[in-house]
Amino acid sequence: MAQIIDGKKIAREIEKELSLELEYLKKHNVQPGLAVILVGENPASQSYVRMKGKACERLGLFSKTIKLPATIPQSALLIEIEKLKHNPLVHGILVQLPLPKHIDEKVILAAVSPEKDVDGFHPMNKGKLMAGEDTFIPCTPAGIQEMLVRSGFSPEGKHVVVVGRSQIVGLPVALLLMHKKTGANATVTVCHTGSGDLTPFTRQADILIAAVGKPAVITADMVREGCIIIDVGSNRIADPTTEKGYRFTGDVAYESVSQKVRAITPVPGGVGPMTIVMLLKNTIKAARLQTNL
Ligand code: NAP
């Protein structure tokens, strides 16, 4: 049976470290603040935003959620972002994705000021990540790197296979882990829908990162013994045995894969809590940069 990489526990450890930074900022009368913009009523987005707010509250960050109707014109959304850019209580701005179809995501993400872009999705910050420069690293990739390093599975010198090449997970985690840096320096292979049969790639992985968004795409025959599995997937599936009638499952067939590999992240309780704590970390970093502390 595989070792379980407990994202929740690692996230709590990081929270403790962050609380020391918060103490320091408090002494200088600075309370890091995060503003989250939620457009529409997507239940998954609502739940993510709630979790982010709760995490801020737990640690003592200022947070505010701006809820806007799904019908909001793009121009009005841009005005909301502009207001937050000039709000001194807000050090980090996050626009919850996805946005309604009539809004151009690229325009919105580029409107967030790079120094308040705690999600790391502004084109300038994406470029810095590509160049290996200091920036706001997108929260899920940053969380994956932290959990690997902190659980003793540093990617250095390892072959990492990423399944998925999205702008928010697959592509940035691949870039992050291939840099010539401590906690990275991996050989990275990225698979996607154009890769054909995934198995020849996935079976070569020392570390396999599944960021596909489809339940149980990665099965036991696709991984080798000794592999470390990071399951990013968060797929809502019907389950009449639960109170809510659904539950969340990853991209990896957990029951069978966990019998074979060395270590695996659970869903929920793996990458999710790490993503949230990295958002807090980025918000604190933004506050420090904006106040020169
Ligand atoms: P996405 O934007 O839909 O991207 C999915 C990627 O997987 C795409 O690159 C796609 O390839 C690839 N793909 C889809 N089906 C495939 C297949 N059968 N074989 C190979 N590649 C395939 O999704 P995302 O935003 O990266 O999210 C992925 C999953 O992670 C979702 O379940 C999401 O909910 C979850 N997630 C979790 C967290 C967290 O904190 N836990 C954070 C973010 C996302 P193409 O590029 O060729 O289309």
Short mmCIF file of C-alpha atoms and ligand atoms in Angstrom, two decimals, residues 48 140 163-166 168-170 191-194 198 211-214 217 232-235 251 271-272 275, ligand 1:
data_model
loop_
_atom_site.label_atom_id
_atom_site.label_comp_id
_atom_site.label_asym_id
_atom_site.label_seq_id
_atom_site.Cartn_x
_atom_site.Cartn_y
_atom_site.Cartn_z
CA TYR A 48 -13.64 27.28 -3.99
CA THR A 140 -1.57 24.72 -7.78
CA VAL A 163 -0.62 14.65 -18.07
CA GLY A 164 -2.39 17.87 -19.08
CA ARG A 165 -1.04 21.15 -20.47
CA SER A 166 -3.55 23.72 -19.21
CA ILE A 168 -3.27 26.94 -14.84
CA VAL A 169 -1.84 23.54 -13.96
CA GLY A 170 -0.10 21.35 -16.56
CA CYS A 191 1.26 14.58 -22.36
CA HIS A 192 -2.07 15.79 -23.73
CA THR A 193 -4.82 14.69 -26.08
CA GLY A 194 -2.38 14.69 -28.98
CA LEU A 198 -0.32 7.63 -22.71
CA ALA A 211 -4.08 17.20 -14.34
CA VAL A 212 -6.66 15.98 -16.83
CA GLY A 213 -10.08 16.65 -15.32
CA LYS A 214 -11.50 13.19 -16.06
CA VAL A 217 -7.89 8.26 -16.59
CA VAL A 232 -4.64 17.14 -9.30
CA GLY A 233 -8.04 16.10 -10.63
CA SER A 234 -11.12 17.24 -8.79
CA ASN A 235 -14.05 15.63 -10.55
CA ASP A 251 -7.93 11.64 -12.30
CA VAL A 271 -3.46 19.09 -3.91
CA GLY A 272 -6.56 21.13 -2.98
CA THR A 275 -3.43 25.29 -3.63
P1 NAP B 1 -8.22 21.66 -18.39
O1 NAP B 1 -7.96 23.08 -18.61
O2 NAP B 1 -9.49 21.03 -18.85
O3 NAP B 1 -7.00 20.85 -19.04
C1 NAP B 1 -7.00 19.46 -19.09
C2 NAP B 1 -5.77 19.00 -19.82
O4 NAP B 1 -5.81 17.57 -19.87
C3 NAP B 1 -5.66 19.49 -21.26
O5 NAP B 1 -4.33 19.89 -21.53
C4 NAP B 1 -6.07 18.27 -22.10
O6 NAP B 1 -5.35 18.16 -23.29
C5 NAP B 1 -5.63 17.13 -21.20
N1 NAP B 1 -6.43 15.93 -21.43
C6 NAP B 1 -7.79 15.82 -21.34
N2 NAP B 1 -8.15 14.54 -21.60
C7 NAP B 1 -7.01 13.85 -21.84
C8 NAP B 1 -6.73 12.52 -22.18
N3 NAP B 1 -7.70 11.60 -22.29
N4 NAP B 1 -5.45 12.17 -22.38
C9 NAP B 1 -4.45 13.08 -22.27
N5 NAP B 1 -4.65 14.37 -21.95
C10 NAP B 1 -5.92 14.74 -21.74
O7 NAP B 1 -8.12 21.28 -16.83
P2 NAP B 1 -7.24 21.96 -15.66
O8 NAP B 1 -7.78 23.29 -15.36
O9 NAP B 1 -5.80 21.77 -15.91
O10 NAP B 1 -7.67 21.00 -14.45
C11 NAP B 1 -7.42 19.63 -14.47
C12 NAP B 1 -8.08 18.99 -13.26
O11 NAP B 1 -7.49 19.52 -12.09
C13 NAP B 1 -9.58 19.29 -13.12
O12 NAP B 1 -10.21 18.17 -12.54
C14 NAP B 1 -9.63 20.45 -12.15
O13 NAP B 1 -10.85 20.52 -11.43
C15 NAP B 1 -8.49 20.07 -11.25
N6 NAP B 1 -7.89 21.20 -10.53
C16 NAP B 1 -7.69 21.03 -9.21
C17 NAP B 1 -7.09 22.04 -8.49
C18 NAP B 1 -6.87 21.82 -7.04
O14 NAP B 1 -6.46 22.74 -6.36
N7 NAP B 1 -7.07 20.63 -6.53
C19 NAP B 1 -6.68 23.22 -9.11
C20 NAP B 1 -6.87 23.36 -10.48
C21 NAP B 1 -7.47 22.33 -11.18
P3 NAP B 1 -5.49 19.20 -24.54
O15 NAP B 1 -4.67 20.39 -24.14
O16 NAP B 1 -4.91 18.46 -25.66
O17 NAP B 1 -6.96 19.50 -24.64
#
